[in-house]
Structure formats: structure tokens, C-alpha cells
Short mmCIF file of C-alpha atoms and ligand atoms in Angstrom, two decimals:
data_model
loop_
_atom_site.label_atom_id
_atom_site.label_comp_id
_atom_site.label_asym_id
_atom_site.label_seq_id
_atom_site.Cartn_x
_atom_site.Cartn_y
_atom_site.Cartn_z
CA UNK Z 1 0.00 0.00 0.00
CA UNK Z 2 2.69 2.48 0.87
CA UNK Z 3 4.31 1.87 -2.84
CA UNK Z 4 0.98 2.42 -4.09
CA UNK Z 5 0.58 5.70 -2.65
CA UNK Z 6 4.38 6.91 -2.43
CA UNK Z 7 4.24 10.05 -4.29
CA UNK Z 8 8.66 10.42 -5.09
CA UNK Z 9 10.22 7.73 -6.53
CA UNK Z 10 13.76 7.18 -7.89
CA UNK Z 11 14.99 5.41 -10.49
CA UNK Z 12 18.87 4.92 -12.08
CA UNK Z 13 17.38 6.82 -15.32
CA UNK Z 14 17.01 10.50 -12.72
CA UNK Z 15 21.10 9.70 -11.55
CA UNK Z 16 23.86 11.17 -12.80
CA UNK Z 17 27.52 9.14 -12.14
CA UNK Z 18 30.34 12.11 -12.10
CA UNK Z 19 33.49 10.82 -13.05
CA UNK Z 20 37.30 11.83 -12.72
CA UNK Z 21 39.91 11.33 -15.54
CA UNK Z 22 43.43 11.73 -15.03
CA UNK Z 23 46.48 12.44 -17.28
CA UNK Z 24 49.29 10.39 -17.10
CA UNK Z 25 47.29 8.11 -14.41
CA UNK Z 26 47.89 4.19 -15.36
CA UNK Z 27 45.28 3.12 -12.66
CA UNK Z 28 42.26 4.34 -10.82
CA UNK Z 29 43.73 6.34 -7.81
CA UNK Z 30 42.08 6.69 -4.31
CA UNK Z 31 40.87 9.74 -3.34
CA UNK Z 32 41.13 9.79 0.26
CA UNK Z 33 38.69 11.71 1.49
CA UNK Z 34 36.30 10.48 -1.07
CA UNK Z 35 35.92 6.69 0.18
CA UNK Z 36 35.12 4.75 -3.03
CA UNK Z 37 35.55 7.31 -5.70
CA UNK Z 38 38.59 7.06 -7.65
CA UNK Z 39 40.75 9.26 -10.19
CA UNK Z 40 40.40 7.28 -13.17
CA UNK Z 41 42.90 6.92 -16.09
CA UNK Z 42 41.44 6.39 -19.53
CA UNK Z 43 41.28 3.01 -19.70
CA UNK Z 44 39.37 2.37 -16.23
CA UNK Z 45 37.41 5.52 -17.31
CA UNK Z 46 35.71 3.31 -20.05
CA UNK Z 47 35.37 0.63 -17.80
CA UNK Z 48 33.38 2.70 -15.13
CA UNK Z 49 31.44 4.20 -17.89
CA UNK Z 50 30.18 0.78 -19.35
CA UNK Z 51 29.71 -0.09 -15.89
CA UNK Z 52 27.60 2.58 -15.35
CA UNK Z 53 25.10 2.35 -18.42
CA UNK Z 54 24.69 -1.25 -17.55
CA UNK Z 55 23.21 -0.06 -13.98
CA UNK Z 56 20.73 2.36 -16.34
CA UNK Z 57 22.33 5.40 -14.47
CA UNK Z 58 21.19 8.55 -16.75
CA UNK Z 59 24.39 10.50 -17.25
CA UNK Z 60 27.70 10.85 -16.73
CA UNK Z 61 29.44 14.33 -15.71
CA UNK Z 62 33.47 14.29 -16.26
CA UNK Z 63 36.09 16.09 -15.23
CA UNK Z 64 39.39 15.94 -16.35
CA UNK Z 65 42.51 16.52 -14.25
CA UNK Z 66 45.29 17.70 -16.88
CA UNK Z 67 49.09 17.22 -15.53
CA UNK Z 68 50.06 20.77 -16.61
CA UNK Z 69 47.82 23.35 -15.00
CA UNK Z 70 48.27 27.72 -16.74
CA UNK Z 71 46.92 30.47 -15.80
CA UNK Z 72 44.86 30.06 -19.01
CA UNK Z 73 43.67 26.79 -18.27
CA UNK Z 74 45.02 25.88 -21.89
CA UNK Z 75 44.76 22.28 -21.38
CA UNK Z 76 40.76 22.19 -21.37
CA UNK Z 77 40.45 24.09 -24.38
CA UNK Z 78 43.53 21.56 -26.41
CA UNK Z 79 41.71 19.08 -28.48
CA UNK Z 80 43.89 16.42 -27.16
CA UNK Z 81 43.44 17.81 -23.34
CA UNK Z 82 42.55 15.30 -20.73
CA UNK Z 83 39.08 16.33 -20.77
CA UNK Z 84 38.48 16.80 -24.62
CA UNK Z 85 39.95 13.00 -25.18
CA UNK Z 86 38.22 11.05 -22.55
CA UNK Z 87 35.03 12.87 -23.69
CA UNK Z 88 35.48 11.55 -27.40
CA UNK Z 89 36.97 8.04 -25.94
CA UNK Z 90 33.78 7.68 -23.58
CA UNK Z 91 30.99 8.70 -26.44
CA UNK Z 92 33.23 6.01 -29.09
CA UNK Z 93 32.57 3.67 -25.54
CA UNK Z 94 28.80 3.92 -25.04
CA UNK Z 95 27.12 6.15 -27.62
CA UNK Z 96 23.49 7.30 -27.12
CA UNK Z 97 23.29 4.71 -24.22
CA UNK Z 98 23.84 7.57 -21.56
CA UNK Z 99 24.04 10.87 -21.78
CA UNK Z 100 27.51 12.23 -22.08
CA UNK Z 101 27.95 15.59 -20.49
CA UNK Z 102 31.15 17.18 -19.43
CA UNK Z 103 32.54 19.89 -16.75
CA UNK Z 104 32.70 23.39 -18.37
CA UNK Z 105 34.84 25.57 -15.76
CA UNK Z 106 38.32 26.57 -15.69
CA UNK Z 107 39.41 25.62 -12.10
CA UNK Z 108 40.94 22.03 -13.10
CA UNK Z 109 43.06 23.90 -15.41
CA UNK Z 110 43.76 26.63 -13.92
CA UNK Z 111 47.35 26.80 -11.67
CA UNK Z 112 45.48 29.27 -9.30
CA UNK Z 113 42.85 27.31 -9.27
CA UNK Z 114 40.05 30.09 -10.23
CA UNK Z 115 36.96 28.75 -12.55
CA UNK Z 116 38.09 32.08 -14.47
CA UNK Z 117 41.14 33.95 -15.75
CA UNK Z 118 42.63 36.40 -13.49
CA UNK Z 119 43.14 40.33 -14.04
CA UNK Z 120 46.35 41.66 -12.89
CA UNK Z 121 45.33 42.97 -9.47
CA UNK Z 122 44.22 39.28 -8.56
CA UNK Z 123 40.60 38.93 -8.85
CA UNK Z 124 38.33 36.85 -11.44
CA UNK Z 125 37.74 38.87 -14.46
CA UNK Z 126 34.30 37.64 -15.56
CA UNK Z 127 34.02 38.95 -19.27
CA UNK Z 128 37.65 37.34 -20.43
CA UNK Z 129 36.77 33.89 -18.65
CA UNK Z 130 33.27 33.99 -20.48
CA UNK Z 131 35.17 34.11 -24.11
CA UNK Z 132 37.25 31.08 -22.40
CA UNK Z 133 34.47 28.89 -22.09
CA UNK Z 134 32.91 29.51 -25.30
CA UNK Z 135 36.60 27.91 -26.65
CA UNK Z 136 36.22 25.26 -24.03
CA UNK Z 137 32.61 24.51 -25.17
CA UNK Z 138 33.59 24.02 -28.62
CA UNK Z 139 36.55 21.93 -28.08
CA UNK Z 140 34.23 19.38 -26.03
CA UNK Z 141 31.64 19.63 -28.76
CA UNK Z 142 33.53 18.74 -31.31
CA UNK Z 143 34.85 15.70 -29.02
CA UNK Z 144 31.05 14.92 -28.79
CA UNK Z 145 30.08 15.63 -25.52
CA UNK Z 146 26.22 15.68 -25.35
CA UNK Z 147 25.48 18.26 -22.62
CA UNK Z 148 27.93 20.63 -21.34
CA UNK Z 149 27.75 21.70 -17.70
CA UNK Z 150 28.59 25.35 -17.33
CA UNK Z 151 29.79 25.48 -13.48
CA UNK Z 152 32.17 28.56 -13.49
CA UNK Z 153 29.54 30.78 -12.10
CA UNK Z 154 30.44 33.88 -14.14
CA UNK Z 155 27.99 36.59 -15.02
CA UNK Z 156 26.41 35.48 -19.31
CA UNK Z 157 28.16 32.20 -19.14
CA UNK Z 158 24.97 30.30 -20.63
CA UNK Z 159 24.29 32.67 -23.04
CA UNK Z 160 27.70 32.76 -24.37
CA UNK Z 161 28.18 29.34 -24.51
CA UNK Z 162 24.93 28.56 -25.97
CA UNK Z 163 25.85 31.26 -29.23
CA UNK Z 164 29.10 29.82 -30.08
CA UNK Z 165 27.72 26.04 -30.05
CA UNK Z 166 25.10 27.32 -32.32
CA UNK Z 167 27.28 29.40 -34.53
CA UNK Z 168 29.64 26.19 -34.63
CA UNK Z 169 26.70 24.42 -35.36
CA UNK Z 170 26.60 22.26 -32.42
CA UNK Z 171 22.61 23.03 -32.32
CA UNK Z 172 21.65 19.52 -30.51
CA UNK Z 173 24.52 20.01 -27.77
CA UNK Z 174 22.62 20.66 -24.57
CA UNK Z 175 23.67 23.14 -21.42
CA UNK Z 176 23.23 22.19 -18.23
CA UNK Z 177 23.84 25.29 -16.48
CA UNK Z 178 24.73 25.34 -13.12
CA UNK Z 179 22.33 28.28 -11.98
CA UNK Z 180 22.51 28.23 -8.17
CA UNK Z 181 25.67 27.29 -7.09
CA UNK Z 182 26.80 28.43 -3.26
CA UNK Z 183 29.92 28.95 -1.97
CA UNK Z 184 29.87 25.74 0.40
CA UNK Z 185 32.51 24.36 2.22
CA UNK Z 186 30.80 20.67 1.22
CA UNK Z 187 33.44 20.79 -1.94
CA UNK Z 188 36.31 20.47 0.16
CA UNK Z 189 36.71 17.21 -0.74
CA UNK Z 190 36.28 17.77 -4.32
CA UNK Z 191 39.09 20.12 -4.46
CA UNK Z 192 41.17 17.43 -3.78
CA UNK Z 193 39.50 14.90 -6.18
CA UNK Z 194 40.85 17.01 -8.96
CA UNK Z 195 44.03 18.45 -7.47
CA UNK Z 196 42.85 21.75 -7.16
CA UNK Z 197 45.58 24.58 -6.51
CA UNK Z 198 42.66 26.91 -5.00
CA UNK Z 199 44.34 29.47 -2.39
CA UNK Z 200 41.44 31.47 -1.48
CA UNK Z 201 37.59 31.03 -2.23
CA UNK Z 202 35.52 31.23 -4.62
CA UNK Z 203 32.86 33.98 -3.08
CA UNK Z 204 33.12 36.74 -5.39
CA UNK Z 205 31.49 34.55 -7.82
CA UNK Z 206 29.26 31.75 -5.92
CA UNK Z 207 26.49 32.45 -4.04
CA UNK Z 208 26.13 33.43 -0.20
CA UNK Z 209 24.44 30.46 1.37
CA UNK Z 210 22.40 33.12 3.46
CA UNK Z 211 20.66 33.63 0.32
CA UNK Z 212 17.72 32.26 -0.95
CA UNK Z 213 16.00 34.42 -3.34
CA UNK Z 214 19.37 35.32 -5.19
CA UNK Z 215 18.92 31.56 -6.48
CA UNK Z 216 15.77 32.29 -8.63
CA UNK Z 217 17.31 35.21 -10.00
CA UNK Z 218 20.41 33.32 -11.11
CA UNK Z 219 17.78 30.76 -12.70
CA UNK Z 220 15.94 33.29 -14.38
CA UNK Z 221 19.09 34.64 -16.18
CA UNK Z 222 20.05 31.25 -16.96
CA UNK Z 223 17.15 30.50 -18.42
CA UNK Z 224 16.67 33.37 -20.61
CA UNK Z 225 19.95 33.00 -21.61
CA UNK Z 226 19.29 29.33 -22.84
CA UNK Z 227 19.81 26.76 -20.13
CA UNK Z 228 18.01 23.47 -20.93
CA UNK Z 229 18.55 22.05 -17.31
CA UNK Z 230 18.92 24.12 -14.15
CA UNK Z 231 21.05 22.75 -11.45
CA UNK Z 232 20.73 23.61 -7.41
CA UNK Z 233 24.57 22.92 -5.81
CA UNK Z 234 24.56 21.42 -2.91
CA UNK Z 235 21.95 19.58 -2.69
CA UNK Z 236 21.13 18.38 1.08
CA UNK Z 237 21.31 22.00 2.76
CA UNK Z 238 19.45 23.55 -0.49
CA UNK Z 239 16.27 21.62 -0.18
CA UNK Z 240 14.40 25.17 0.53
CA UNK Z 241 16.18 26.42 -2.66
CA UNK Z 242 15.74 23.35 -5.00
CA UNK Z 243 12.05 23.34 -4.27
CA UNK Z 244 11.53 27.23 -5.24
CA UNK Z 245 13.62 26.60 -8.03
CA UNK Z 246 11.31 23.37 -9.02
CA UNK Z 247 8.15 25.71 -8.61
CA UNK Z 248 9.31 28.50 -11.62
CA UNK Z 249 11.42 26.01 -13.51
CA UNK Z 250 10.12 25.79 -16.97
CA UNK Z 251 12.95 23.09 -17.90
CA UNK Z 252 14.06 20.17 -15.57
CA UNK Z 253 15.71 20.76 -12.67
CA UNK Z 254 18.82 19.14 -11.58
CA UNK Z 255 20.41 18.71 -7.91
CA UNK Z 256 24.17 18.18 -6.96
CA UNK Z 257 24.92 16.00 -3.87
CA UNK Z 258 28.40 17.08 -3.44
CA UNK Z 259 31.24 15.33 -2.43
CA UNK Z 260 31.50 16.89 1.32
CA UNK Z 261 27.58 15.21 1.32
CA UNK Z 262 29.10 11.84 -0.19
CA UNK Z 263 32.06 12.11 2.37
CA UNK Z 264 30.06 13.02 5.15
CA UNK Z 265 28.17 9.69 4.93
CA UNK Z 266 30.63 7.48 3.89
CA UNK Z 267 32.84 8.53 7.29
CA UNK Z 268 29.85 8.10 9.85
CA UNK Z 269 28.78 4.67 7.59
CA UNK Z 270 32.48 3.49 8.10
CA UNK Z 271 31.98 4.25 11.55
CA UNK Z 272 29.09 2.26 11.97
CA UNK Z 273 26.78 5.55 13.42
CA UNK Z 274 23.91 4.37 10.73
CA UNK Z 275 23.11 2.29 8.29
CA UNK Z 276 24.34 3.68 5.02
CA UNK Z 277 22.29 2.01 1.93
CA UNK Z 278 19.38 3.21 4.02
CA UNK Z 279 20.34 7.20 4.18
CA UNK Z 280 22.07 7.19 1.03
CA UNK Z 281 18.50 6.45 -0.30
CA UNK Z 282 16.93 8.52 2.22
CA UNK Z 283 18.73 11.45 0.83
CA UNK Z 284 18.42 10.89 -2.65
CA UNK Z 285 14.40 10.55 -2.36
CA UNK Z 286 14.48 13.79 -0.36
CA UNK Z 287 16.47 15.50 -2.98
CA UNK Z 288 13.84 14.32 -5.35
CA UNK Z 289 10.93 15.14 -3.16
CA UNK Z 290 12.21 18.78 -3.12
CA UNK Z 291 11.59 19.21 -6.21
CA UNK Z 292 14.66 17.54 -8.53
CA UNK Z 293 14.39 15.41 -11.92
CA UNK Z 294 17.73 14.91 -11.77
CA UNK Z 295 20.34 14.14 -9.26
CA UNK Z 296 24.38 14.15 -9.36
CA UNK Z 297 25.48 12.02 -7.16
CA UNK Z 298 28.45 9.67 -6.02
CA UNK Z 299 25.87 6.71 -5.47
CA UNK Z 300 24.58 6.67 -8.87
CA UNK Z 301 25.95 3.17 -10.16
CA UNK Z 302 25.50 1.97 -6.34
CA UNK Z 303 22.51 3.24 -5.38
CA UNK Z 304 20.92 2.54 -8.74
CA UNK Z 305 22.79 -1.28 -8.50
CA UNK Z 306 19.74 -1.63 -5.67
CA UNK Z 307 16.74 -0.09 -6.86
CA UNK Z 308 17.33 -2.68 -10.07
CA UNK Z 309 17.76 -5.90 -7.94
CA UNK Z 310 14.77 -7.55 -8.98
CA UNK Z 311 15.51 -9.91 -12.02
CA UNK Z 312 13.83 -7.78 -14.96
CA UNK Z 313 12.09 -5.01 -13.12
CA UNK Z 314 13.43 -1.73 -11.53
CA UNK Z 315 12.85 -1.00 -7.93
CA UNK Z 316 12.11 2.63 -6.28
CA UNK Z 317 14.14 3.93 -3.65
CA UNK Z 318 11.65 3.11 -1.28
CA UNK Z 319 11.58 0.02 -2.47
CA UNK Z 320 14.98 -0.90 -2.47
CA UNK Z 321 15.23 -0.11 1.27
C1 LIG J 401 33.83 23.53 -10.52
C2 LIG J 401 33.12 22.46 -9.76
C3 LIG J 401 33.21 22.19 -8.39
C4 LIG J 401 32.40 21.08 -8.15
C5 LIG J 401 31.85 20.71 -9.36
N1 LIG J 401 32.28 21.59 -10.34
C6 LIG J 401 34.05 22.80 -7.34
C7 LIG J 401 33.93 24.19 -6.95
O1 LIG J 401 33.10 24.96 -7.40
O2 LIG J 401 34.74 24.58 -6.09
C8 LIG J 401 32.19 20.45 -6.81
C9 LIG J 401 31.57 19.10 -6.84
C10 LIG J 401 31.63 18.38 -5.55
O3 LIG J 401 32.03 18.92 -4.51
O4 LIG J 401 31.28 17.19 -5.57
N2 LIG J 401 34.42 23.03 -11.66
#
């Protein structure tokens, strides 16, 4: 009776597996404080990606960790850039089985670390970084990326990005634009995921968490300027956000559960404070319940590994508890 009435349910199709890709890496590296995830090098990269449309999981999000980082972030717009080639290698992998979409910011590039370029007093200079990612966006079209996820948080990156994949004539390439993304702490462990050089923070570009309406103005821009998905980032402190977000939305509305929300869980799991398939679905069916069709998260494979156990159906999240 309860799965007849359940109103959220989650299936692998709504998940999103990101994935890391390192240069010059001969096998998957730990991440430390990322229990489970891995850097991956090409070859295991493939492996994880089959791996991953064989659980039905809906998408893949990569980002590439180049061994020379510039203050240009030249290797992510290079053709034969960490990024650009495991893109190219992972759509040759598994085609139209999953959606391909790739990381569209500076700041694994970048020797400072910044998502954009820096002016010579130091701080982010929003208009040169925006003709940046146009490059970048054409270099992962043309290595056949699906979606591209514009996460930089500059002022016009959408629209920009969305003009010179048309011009180029990259007209089916999707942008998944990363509309309200906060300043959070919860990325710490990310920064380390893709060796990030960051000395500083990133708050003259990301939002204040104190701020909630700020998000659906950042949505609104996005969307005028062409977004086909909107993304919330985090997810689990965010609910209130993600669900006014889901109310306006006239597109579909992704969610981020970050890595400081993967790590967070995987620590008290390991410490045996809860059982951990049980909140890691908890979570994601909250996420969804607030409002997201989509959801980035860590789990993906895992969590979408359970809600398919039965032979030949697929289980919800409730369900699968
Ligand atoms: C920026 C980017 C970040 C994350 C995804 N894209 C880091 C940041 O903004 O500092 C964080 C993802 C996570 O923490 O899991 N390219």
C-alpha cells in the first residue's frame, strides 16, 4: 500500500555518475577523502562508464585533471586535453546509451585554481573567462560531448556558450547550467578529487548560502539565456532552494549531492553511526521530493545497483530499502 501511494520515486534513469579522468594516471587512484571514488585513467574511465550504463544510471558528468595546470587553463580548451579525449573516448565507448555531459569551468586547469582567468590585481575577471568557455565549449563539442555543464559561475556564461555552439553548429549540444551554485565548504573534498591549486575562495562569484532568493534570480538569467537544465549545488542544505527553483522552472531541474555530502556519509557509515544504503537512499528521495528530476550524485551506479535488484524489473528507492 505504501508503494501504491508513495508520491517520489527514484529510479537509475534521474542519476547522474560524475566521473574523474586523469592524465598520465595508469590506474584508478584513491581519493582519500572520497571513500570509493577514484581518479580514473582512460582506460578504467571506459570501464566505469560501461559499468555505469549497464546499472541504467542517466548521465555521466566528467572532469578531467590535466598534468600541466596555466593560468589560461590551456589544457581544457587543447583538443587532445585530458578532458576533450576522454570525452570523445567515452561517447566512441557507449554512444546514445547515456548521456555524455562534461565539466565546463576553468578551475581544473587553472594553476590558481580560479573557474576564471585572473586580471592583474588578482581577482576573477568575468568577461575574459566567459570568451574562455565559449573555446572550451567548442573543443568538447567537437569531441562529442552531449550536454555541457557550465559550473564557473560567471555573469552570461549560458548565453555565451549557448551562441558559439550554435554558430559552430553544435545546435543539438545541450547546457546544463549550473544556476545556483553556493559557496559551500561541502566541496572540500572535491578540491582534492581534482588536485585543485585553489588558495582562497571562490565567493566573489558563488552564491552566499544566506541567500535564498538570489537563487531564482540566477535561474531566471540562466534560463533566458538558454539553459536546458537548471542545477541547485549542494543539494542536502538547499532543499528550501531546489524546491523554489522546481516551482518557476520551466525546464528540468537538476540537484548536486556534493562530495562533502558523499564524504560526510561514507565517514559516519564506516563508523558504523547508521546504516548507510538506508540514508544514502533517504537522501536521494528527499532531494527528489524537493523538487529535482535529476540528481548528481556519487551513489549513482551503487545506489541505482539496488533499486534494479529484482531480475527484470526496476525498484524505487523506497523500495529498495
Ligand atoms: C567547478 C566544480 C566544483 C564542483 C563541481 N564543479 C568545485 C567548486 O566549485 O569549487 C564540486 C563538486 C563536488 O564537490 O562534488 N568546476
Amino acid at each position: 500500500m505504501r508503494r501504491l501511494v508513495a508520491e517520489t520515486t527514484v529510479v537509475p534513469s534521474q542519476l547522474v555518475l560524475p566521473l574523474f579522468v586523469a592524465e598520465g594516471c595508469d590506474e584508478p587512484t584513491a581519493i582519500s577523502s572520497m571513500p570509493g571514488v577514484v581518479q580514473h585513467s582512460l582506460d578504467s574511465l571506459l570501464r566505469a562508464a560501461e559499468h555505469a550504463v549497464e546499472a541504467g544510471v542517466g548521465g555521466l558528468m566528467l572532469f578531467g585533471i590535466p598534468a600541466q595546470k596555466d593560468s589560461v587553463a590551456s589544457a581544457g580548451i587543447d583538443p587532445a586535453g585530458v578532458l576533450n579525449r576522454a570525452i570523445s573516448a567515452v561517447v566512441g565507448e557507449v554512444g546514445d546509451a547515456t548521456v555524455v555531459m562534461s565539466d565546463l569551468c576553468l578551475d581544473e586547469f587553472t594553476d590558481h585554481g580560479h573557474c576564471g582567468l585572473l586580471a592583474a590585481d588578482g581577482t576573477v575577471d568575468n568577461d575574459a573567462t566567459l570568451q574562455r568557455y565559449a573555446e572550451m565549449a567548442l573543443a568538447q563539442a567537437a569531441a562529442g560531448v552531449h550536454m555541457v555543464g557550465t559550473s564557473g559561475m560567471m555573469d552570461g556564461q549560458v548565453g555565451v556558450v549557448r551562441a558559439a555552439l550554435d554558430s559552430a553548429g553544435h545546435l543539438d549540444v545541450a547546457v546544463l547550467a549550473y544556476a545556483a551554485k553556493y559557496a559551500s565548504a561541502f566541496y572540500g573534498p572535491f578540491r582534492e578529487a581534482v588536485a585543485s591549486s585553489l588558495d582562497g575562495d571562490r565567493r566573489t562569484y558563488q552564491q552566499d548560502p544566506a541567500n535564498r532568493r538570489e537563487a531564482l534570480r540566477e535561474v531566471e538569467l540562466d534560463l533566458a539565456e538558454g539553459a536546458d537544465v537548471v542545477m541547485v549545488k549542494p543539494a542536502l542544505g538547499y532543499l528550501d532552494v531546489l524546491s523554489d527553483v522546481a516551482a518557476v522552472s520551466q525546464v528540468p531541474v537538476a540537484a548536486y549531492c556534493v562530495s562533502g555530502e558523499y564524504s560526510m556519509v561514507e565517514a559516519a557509515a564506516a563508523a558504523g553511526y547508521f546504516d548507510r544504503r538506508a540514508v544514502v537512499l533517504e537522501i536521494l528521495t528527499s532531494i527528489r521530493r524537493a523538487g529535482a528530476d535529476l540528481i548528481l550524485t556519487y551513489w549513482a551506479v551503487e545506489a541505482g545497483g539496488w533499486m534494479a535488484d529484482p531480475p527484470g524489473g526496476v525498484r524505487t528507492a523506497q523500495e529498495a530499502q
